[in-house]
Coordinates of C-alpha atoms and ligand atoms in Angstrom, one line a residue:
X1 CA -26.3 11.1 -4.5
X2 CA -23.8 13.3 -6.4
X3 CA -22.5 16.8 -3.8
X4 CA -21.7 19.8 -5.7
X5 CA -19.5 21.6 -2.9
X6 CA -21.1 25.4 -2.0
X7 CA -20.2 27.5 1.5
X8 CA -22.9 25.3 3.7
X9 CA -20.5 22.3 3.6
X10 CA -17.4 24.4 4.1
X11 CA -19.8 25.4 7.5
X12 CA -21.2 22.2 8.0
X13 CA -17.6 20.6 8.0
X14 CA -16.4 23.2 11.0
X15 CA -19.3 23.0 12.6
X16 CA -19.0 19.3 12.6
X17 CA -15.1 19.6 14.2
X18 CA -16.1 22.9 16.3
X19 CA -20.0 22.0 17.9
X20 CA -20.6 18.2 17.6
X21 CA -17.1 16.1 17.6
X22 CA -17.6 17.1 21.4
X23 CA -20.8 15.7 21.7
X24 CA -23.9 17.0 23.4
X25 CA -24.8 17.5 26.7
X26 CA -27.3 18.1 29.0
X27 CA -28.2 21.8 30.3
X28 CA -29.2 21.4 33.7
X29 CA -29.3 24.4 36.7
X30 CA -26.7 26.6 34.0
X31 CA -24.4 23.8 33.9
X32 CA -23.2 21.4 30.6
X33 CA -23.7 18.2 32.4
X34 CA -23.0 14.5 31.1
X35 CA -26.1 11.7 32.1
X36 CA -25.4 10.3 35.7
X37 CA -25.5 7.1 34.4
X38 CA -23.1 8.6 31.5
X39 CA -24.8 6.9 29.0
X40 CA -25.0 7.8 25.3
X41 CA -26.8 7.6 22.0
X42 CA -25.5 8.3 18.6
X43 CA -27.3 10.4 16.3
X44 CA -27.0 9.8 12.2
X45 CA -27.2 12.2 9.1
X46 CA -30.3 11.7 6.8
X47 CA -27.4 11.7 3.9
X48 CA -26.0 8.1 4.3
X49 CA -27.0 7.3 7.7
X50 CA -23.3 8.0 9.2
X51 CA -22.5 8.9 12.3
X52 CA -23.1 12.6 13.1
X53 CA -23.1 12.7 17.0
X54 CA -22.9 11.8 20.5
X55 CA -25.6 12.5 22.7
X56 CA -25.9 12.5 26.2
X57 CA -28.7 10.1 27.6
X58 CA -31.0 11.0 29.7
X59 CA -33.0 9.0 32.7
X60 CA -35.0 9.3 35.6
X61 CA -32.0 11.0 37.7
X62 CA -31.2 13.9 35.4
X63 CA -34.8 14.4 34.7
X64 CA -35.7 14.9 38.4
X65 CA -32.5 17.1 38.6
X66 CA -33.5 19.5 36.2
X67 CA -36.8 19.5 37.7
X68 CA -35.5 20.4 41.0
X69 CA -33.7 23.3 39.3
X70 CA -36.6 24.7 37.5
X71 CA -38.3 24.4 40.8
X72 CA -35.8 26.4 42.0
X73 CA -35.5 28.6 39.4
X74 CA -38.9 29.4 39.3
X75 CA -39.0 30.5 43.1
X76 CA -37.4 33.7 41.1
X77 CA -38.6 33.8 37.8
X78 CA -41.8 33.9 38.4
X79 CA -41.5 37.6 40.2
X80 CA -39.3 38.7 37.1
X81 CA -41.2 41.9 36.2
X82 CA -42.1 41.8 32.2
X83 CA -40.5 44.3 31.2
X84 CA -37.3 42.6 32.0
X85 CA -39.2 39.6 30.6
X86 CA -39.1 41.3 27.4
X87 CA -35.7 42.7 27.2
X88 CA -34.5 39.1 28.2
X89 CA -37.0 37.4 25.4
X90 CA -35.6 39.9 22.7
X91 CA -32.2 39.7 23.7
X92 CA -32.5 35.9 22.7
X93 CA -34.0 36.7 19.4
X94 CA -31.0 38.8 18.4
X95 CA -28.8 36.0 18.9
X96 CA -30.7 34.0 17.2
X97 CA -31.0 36.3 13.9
X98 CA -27.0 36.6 14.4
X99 CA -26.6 32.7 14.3
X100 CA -29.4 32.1 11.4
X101 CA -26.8 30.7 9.2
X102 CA -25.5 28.4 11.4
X103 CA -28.7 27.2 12.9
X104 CA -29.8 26.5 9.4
X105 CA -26.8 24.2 8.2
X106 CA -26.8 22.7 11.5
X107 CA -30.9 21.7 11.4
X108 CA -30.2 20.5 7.8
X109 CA -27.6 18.6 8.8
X110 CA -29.8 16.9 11.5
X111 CA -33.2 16.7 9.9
X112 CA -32.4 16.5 6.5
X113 CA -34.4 19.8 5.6
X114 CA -33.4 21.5 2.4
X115 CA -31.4 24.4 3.8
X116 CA -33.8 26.9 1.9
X117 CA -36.5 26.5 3.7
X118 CA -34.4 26.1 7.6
X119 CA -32.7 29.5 7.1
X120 CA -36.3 30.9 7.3
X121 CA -37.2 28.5 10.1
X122 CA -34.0 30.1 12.1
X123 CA -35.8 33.0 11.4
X124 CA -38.9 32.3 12.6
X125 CA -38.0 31.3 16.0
X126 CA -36.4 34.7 16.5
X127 CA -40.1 36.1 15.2
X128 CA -41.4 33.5 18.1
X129 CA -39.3 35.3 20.9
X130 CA -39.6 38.6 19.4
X131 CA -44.1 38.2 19.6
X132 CA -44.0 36.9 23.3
X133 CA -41.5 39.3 24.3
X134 CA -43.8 42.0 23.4
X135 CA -46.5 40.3 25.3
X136 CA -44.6 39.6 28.6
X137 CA -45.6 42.5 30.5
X138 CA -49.2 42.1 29.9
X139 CA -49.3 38.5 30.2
X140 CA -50.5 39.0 34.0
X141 CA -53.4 40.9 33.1
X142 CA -57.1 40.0 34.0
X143 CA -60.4 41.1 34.1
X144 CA -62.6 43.7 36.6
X145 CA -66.1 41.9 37.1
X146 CA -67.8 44.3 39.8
X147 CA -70.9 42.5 40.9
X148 CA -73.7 44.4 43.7
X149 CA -71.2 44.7 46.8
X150 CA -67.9 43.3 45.5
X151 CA -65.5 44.0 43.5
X152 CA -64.0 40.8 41.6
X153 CA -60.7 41.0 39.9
X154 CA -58.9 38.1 38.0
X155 CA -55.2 37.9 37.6
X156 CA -53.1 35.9 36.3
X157 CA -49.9 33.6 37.5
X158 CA -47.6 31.3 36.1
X159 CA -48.0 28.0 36.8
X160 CA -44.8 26.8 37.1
X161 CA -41.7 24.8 35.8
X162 CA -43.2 22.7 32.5
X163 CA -41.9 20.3 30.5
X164 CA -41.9 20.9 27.0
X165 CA -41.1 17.3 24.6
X166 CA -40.6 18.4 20.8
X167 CA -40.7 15.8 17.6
X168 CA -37.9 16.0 14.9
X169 CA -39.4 17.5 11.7
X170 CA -38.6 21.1 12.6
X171 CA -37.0 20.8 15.8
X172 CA -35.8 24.6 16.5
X173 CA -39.2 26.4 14.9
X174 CA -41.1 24.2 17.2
X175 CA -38.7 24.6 20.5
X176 CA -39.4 28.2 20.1
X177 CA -43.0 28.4 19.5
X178 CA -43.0 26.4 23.1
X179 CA -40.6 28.1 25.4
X180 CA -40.9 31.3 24.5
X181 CA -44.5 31.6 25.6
X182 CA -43.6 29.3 28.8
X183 CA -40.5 31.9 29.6
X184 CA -42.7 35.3 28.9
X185 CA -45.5 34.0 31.1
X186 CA -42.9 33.5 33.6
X187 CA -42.5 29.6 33.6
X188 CA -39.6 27.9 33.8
X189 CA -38.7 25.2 31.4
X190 CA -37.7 21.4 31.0
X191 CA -37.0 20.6 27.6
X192 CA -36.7 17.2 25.8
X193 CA -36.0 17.5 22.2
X194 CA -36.7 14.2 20.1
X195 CA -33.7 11.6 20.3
X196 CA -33.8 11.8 16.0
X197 CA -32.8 15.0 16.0
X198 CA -31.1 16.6 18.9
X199 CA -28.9 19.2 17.7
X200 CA -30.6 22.4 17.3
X201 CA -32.2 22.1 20.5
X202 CA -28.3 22.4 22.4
X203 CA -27.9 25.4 20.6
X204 CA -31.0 27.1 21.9
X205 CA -30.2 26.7 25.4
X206 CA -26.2 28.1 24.2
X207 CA -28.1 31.1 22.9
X208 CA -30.6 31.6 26.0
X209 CA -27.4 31.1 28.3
X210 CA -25.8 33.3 26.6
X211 CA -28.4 36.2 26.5
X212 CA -28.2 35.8 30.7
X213 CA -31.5 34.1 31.2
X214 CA -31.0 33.0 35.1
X215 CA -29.5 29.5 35.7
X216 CA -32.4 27.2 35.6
X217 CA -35.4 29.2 34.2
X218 CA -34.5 26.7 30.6
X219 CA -32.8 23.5 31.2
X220 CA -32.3 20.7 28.2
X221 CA -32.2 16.7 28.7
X222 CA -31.2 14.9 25.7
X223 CA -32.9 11.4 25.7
X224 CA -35.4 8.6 24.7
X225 CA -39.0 9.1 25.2
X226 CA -39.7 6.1 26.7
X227 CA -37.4 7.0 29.4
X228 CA -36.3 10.5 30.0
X229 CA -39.9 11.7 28.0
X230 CA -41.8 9.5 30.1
X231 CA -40.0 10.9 33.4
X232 CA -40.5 14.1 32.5
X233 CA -44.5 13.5 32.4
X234 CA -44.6 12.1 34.9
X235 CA -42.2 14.1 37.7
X236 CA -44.3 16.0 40.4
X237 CA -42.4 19.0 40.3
X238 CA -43.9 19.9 36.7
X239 CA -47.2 21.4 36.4
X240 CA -47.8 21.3 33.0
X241 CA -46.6 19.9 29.5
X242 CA -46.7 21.2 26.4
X243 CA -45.8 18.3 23.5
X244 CA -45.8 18.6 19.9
X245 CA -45.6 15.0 18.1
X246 CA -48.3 11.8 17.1
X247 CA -51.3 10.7 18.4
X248 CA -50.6 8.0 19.9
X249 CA -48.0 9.1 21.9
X250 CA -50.7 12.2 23.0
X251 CA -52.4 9.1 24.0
X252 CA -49.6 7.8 26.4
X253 CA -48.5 11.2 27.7
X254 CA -51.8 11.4 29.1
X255 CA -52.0 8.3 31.2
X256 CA -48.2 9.2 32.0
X257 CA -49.5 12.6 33.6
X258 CA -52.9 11.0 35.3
X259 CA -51.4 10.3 38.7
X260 CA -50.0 14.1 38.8
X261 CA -53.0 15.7 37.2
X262 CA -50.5 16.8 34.3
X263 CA -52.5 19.9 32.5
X264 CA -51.2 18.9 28.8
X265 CA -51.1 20.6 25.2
X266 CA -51.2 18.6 22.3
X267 CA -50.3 19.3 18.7
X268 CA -50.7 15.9 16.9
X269 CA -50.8 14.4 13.6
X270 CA -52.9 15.5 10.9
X271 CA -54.2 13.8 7.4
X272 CA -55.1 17.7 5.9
X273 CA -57.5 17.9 2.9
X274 CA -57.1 20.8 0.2
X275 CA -60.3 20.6 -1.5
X276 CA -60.4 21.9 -5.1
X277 CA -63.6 23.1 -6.4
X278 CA -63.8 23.2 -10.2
X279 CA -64.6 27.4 -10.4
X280 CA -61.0 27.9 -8.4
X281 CA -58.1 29.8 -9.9
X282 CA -56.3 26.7 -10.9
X283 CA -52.7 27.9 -11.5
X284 CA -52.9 29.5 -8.3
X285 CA -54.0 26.1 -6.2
X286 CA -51.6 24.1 -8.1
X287 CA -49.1 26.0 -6.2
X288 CA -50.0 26.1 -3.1
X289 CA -51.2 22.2 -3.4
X290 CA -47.3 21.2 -4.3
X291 CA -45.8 23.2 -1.9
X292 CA -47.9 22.2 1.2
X293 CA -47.4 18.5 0.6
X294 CA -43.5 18.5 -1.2
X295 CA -42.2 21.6 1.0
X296 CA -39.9 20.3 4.4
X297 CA -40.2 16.9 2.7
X298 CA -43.4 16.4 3.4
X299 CA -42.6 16.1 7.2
X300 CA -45.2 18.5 8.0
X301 CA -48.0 18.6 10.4
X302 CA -50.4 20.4 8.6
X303 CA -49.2 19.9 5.1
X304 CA -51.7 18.5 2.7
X305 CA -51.8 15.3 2.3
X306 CA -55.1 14.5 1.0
X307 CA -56.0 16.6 -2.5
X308 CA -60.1 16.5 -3.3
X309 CA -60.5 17.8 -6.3
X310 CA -63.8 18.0 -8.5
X311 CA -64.2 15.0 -11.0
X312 CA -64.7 17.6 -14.0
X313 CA -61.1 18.6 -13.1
X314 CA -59.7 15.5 -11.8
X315 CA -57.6 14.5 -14.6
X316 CA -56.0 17.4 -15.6
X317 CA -55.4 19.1 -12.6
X318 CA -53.6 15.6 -11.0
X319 CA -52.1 15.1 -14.0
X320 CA -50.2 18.9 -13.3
X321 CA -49.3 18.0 -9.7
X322 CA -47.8 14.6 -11.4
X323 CA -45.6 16.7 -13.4
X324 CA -44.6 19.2 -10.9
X325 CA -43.8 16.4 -8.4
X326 CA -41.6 14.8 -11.7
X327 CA -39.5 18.0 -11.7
X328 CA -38.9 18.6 -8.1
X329 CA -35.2 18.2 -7.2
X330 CA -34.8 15.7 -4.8
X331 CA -30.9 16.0 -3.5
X332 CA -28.4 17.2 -0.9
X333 CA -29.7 19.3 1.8
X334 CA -27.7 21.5 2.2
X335 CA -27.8 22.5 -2.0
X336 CA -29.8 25.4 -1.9
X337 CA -31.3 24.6 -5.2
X338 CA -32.4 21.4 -4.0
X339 CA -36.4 21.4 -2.8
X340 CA -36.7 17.9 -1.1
X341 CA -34.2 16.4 1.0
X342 CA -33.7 12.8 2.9
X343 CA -36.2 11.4 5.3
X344 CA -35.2 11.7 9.0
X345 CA -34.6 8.6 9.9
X346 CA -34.4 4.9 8.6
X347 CA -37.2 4.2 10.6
X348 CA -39.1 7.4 8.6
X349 CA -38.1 6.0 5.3
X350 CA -39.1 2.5 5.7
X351 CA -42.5 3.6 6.7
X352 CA -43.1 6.0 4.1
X353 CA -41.7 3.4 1.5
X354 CA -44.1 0.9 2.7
X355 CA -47.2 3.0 2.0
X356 CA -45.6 2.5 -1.8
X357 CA -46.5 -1.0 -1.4
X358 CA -50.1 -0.2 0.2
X359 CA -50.9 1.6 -2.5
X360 CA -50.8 -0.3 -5.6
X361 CA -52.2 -3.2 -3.1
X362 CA -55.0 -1.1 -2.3
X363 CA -55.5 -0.6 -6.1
X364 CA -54.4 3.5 -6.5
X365 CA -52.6 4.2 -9.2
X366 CA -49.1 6.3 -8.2
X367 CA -49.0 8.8 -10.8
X368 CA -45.4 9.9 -9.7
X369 CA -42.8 8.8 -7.9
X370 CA -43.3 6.0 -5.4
X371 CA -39.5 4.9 -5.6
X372 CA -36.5 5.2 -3.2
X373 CA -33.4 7.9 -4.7
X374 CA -30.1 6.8 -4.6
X375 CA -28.3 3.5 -2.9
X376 CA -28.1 5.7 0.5
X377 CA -29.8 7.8 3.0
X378 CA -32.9 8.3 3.3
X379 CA -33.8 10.1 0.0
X380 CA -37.1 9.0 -1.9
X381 CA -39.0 10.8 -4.7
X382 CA -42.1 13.1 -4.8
X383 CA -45.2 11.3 -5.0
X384 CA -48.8 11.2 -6.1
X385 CA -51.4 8.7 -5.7
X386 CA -54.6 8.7 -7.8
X387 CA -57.7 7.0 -8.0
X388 CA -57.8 6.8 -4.3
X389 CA -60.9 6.2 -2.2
X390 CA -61.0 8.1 1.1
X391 CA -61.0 4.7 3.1
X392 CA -57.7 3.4 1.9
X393 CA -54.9 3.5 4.5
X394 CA -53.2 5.7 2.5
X395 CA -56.3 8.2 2.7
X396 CA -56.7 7.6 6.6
X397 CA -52.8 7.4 7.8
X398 CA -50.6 9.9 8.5
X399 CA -47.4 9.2 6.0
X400 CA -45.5 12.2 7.3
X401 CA -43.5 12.3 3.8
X402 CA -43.6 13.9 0.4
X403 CA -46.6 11.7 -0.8
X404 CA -49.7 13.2 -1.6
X405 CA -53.4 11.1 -2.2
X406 CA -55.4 12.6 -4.8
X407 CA -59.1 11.5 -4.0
X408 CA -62.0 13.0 -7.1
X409 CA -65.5 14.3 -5.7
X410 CA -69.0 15.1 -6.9
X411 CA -70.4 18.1 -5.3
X412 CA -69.5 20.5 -2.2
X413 CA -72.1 17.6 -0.1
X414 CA -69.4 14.8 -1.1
X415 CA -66.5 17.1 -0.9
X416 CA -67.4 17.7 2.8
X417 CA -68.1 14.0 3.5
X418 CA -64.9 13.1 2.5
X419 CA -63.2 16.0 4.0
X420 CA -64.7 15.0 7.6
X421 CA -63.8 11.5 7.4
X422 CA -60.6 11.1 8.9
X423 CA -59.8 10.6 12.6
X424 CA -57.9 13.8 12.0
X425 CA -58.6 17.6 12.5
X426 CA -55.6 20.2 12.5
X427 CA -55.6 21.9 9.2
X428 CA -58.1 22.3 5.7
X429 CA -57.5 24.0 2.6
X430 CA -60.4 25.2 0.5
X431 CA -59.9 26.6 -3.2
X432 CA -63.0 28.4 -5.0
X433 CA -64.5 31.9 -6.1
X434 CA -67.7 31.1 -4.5
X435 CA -68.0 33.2 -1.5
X436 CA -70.5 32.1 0.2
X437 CA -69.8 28.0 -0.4
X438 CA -66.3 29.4 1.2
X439 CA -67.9 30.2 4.2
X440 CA -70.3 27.3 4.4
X441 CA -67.2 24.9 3.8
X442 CA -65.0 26.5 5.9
X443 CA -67.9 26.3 8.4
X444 CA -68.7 22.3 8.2
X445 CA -65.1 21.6 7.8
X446 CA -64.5 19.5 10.9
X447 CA -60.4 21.4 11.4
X448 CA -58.8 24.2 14.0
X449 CA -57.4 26.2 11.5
X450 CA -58.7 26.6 7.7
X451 CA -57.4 28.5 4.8
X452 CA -59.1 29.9 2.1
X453 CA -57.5 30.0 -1.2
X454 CA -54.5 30.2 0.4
X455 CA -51.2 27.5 1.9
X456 CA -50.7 27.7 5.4
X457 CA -49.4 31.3 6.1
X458 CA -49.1 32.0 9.6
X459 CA -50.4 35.0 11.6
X460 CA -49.2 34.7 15.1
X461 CA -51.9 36.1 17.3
X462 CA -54.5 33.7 15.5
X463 CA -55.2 30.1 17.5
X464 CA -53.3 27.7 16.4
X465 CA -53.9 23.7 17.0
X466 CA -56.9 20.8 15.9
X467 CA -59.5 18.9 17.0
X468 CA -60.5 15.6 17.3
X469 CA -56.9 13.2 17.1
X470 CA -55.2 16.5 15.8
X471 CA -54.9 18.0 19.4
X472 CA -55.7 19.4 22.8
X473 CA -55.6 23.5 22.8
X474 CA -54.6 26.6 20.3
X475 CA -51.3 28.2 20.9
X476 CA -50.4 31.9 19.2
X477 CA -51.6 35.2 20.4
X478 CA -53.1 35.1 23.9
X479 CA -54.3 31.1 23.9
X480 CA -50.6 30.4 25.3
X481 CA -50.8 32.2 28.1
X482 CA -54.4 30.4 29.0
X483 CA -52.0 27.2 29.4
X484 CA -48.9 28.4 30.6
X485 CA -50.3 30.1 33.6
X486 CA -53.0 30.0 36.0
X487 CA -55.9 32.3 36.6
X488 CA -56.7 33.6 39.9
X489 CA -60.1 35.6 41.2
X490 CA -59.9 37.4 43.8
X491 CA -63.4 39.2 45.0
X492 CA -63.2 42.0 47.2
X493 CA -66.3 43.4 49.6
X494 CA -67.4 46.7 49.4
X495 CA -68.6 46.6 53.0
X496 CA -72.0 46.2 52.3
X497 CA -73.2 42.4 52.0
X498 CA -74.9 40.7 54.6
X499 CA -73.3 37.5 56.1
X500 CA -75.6 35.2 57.2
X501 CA -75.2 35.0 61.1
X502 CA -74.7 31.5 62.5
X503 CA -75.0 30.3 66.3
X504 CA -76.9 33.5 67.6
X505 CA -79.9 32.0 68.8
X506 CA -82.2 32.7 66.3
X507 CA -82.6 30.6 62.9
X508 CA -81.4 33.2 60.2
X509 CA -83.7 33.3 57.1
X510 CA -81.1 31.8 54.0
X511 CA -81.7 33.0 51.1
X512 CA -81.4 30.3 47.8
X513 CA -78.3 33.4 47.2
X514 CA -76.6 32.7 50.1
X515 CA -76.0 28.6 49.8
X516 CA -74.6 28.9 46.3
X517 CA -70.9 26.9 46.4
Ligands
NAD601 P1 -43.3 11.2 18.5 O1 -44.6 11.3 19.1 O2 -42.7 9.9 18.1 O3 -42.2 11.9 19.4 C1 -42.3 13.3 19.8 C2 -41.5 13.5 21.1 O4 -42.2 12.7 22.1 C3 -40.1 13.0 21.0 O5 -39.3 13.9 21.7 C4 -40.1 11.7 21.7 O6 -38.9 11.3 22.3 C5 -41.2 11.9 22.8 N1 -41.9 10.7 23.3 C6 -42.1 9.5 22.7 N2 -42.7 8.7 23.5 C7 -42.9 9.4 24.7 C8 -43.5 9.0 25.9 N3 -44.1 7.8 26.1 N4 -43.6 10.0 26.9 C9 -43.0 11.2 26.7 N5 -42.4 11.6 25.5 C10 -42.4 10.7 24.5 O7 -43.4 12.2 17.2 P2 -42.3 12.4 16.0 O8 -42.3 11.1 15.2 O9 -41.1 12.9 16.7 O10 -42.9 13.6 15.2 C11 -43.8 13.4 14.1 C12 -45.3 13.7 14.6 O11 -45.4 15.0 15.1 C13 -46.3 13.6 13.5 O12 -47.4 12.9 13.9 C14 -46.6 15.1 13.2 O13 -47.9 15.3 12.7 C15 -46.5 15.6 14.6 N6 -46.4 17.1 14.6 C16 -47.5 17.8 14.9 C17 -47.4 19.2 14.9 C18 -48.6 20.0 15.2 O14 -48.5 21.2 15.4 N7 -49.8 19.5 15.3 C19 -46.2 19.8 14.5 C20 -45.1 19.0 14.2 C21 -45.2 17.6 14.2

């Protein structure tokens, strides 16, 4: 992979001597802590698999420590008054806006993103503190539900320290969209950022450090999630946990968190159809098709990996995304000009590749790309499948990469059909002029969030999160407060209710009212 050299890798290279030639450590109670065990893991770059970093490694021990000191932490936090809640939230989101650039380079560097879409994911995350910030001092707010002789009213509470365990595609969008809900509701926080791509994740709790946030209300522990994720599930002193990542480990997290009655959040996989109906503006869904599978390379939860598109149209209109996916410029992160950067991981690559191989042995045609880039890294091209059927693995599995299975249909009947089947819910895309199929679609589509004519564009207050294998509850607006705290009724008597009368002698007449739970 030939580098043109441009400012990014002038900051990259002192970022690399400045930030991570030190290695990273754990945040625990305000501190920079090693691992008691001081054990480590290296991380790699995407580029050529070199070494990039040092990272401390967590276990049971430092788990339970920073458990104990969001415990502690929380003893305070919790009666934090919003409006300092706020202040504190936006306070974070200006240092985040100041250090845009270098969170950018940095989660390129990492993840492998192309650094034109991470500068807007810096930005994002400040939008994710700035929303919840605003929302702090109401978060507490209930309801008034007067009923004959009482007056009831509901209000709400944090629920206390939570753990919040993050996957490695956007790690510093994602760490955002958790804590800062958690913090504004008045939680404190355990984080554990995925072991593939740690980095961002030590400069969040730099920036929240630095903006004054008390010792202990955020604290970071770098490690495996079989160990220090698992820990984390599964320590007493956390009420809740909010986790982004697949299925299956949803599946584990679960079982992990049984014995503690763990309240969880899940935002899991996703195999999201954009269907294409043949009356659709065409030029305007070829867009919006390429960039929600090929954008972040393809390491997207709700990107859209399955295209349905009405036989009439099939040919042509896969035949456009073919050429589009030809002419994207697959290349060095941190190019701006480049659109789709290396893999993650080795691991990533070699289970993206493989679906190459599933494809032409399930019979698909790949229309474009389906090849590695390069001798090194993790780089391969844009691709397109056609002449899929909807029960091929490579219709069914999440590949997680910049691979996109193009699948024809009849009618808006078989459309739906094959829409539906998928173990998957979290996203669906719908393109066509008919209004009132839009509605009925968008209605039977078995998805928690569905776009019209539109890519994913993402309004904040709206609920955000799937069903069926896709997830477990919405985040955005008020649906993260519902998880991150508690709600509390307290009913108060007017004075003028009856109690039934017990050991006076005489049997009381009990009304069916009066035995109700
Ligand atoms: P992953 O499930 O392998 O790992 C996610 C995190 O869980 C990591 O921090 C990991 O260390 C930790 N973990 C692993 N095993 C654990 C265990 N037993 N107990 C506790 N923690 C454990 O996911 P990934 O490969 O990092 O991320 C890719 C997945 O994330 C994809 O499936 C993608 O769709 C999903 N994702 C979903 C959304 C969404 O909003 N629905 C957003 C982004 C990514």
């Amino acid at each position: 992979m030939t580098q043109t050299l441009n400012p990014n890798h002038a900051l990259a290279a002192q970022l690399r001597d400045t930030r991570l030639s030190a290695g990273l450590r754990h945040f625990i109670g305000g501190q920079w802590v090693d691992s008691a065990s001081g054990e480590t893991f290296e991380a790699h770059s995407p580029v050529d698999n070199s070494f990039l970093v040092q990272v401390a490694r967590g276990d049971d021990t430092d788990i339970d420590r920073a458990a104990q000191a969001a415990h502690d932490a929380f003893q305070n936090w919790k009666e934090v008054g919003g409006a300092e809640r706020r202040r504190m939230l936006h306070r974070i989101a200006d240092l985040i806006e100041q250090r845009a650039q270098e969170i950018a380079v940095l989660e390129s560097l990492d993840t492998g993103q192309a650094i034109r879409f991470m500068k807007s994911a810096a930005t994002r995350g400040a939008e994710n503190f700035r929303f919840y910030a605003d929302r702090a001092p109401a978060a507490q707010d209930g309801q008034s539900l007067p009923a004959p002789g009482f007056l009831n009213y509901s209000i709400r509470q944090p629920i206390g320290p939570v753990g919040v365990i993050t996957p490695w595609n956007t790690p510093f969008m994602l760490s955002t969209w958790k804590i800062a809900p958690a913090l504004a509701a008045g939680c404190t926080v355990v984080h554990k950022p995925a072991e593939w791509s740690p980095v961002s994740a030590t400069l969040l709790a730099e920036i929240m450090d630095e903006a004054g946030l008390p010792k202990g209300v955020h604290n970071l522990v770098h490690g495996f999630g079989e160990s220090a994720g698992r820990s984390l599930t599964e320590h007493p002193l956390i009420k809740a946990v909010a986790f982004v990542g697949e299925t299956t480990t949803g599946s584990h997290i679960m079982r992990q968190g049984a014995d503690t009655l763990k309240r969880v959040h899940f935002e899991l996989g996703g195999k999201n159809p954009v269907v294409v109906f043949d009356d659709a503006d065409l030029d305007k869904a070829l867009d919006a098709v390429v960039f929600m599978i090929y954008s972040l390379n393809g390491e997207r939860c709700t990107s859209s990996s399955r295209v349905l598109v009405q036989e009439g149209i099939y040919d042509e209109f896969t035949a456009r995304i073919a050429e589009r996916a030809r002419n994207i410029r697959v290349g060095d992160p941190l190019d701006p000009d480049t659109e789709v950067g290396p893999l993650v991981h080795p691991r990533h690559f070699d289970k993206v590749m493989s679906y190459f191989d599933k494809a032409r042995e399930e019979g698909a045609t790949i229309a474009a790309g389906g090849e590695r880039v390069g001798e090194q890294g993790n780089f391969v091209t844009p691709t397109l499948f056609t002449g899929a059927r909807n029960d091929m693995s490579i219709a069914q599995e999440e590949i997680f990469g910049p691979v996109l299975t193009a699948i024809p249909f009849t009618d808006e009947a078989d459309a739906l059909r094959l829409a539906n089947d998928v173990k998957y819910g979290l996203a669906g895309y719908l393109w066509t002029n008919d209004l009132t199929r839009a509605h009925r679609f968008a209605h039977g589509l078995e998805a928690g969030m569905i776009w019209v004519n539109s890519e994913n564009v993402r309004h904040l207050p709206t609920p955000f999160g799937g069903v069926k294998n896709s997830g477990i509850g919405r985040d955005g607006g008020d649906y993260s407060f519902e998880f991150y705290m508690e709600t509390k009724n307290i009913a108060i008597s007017l004075g003028t209710h009856k109690t039934a009368r017990l050991g006076v002698g005489q049997p009381p007449k009990v009304t069916p009212k009066e035995v109700e739970g």
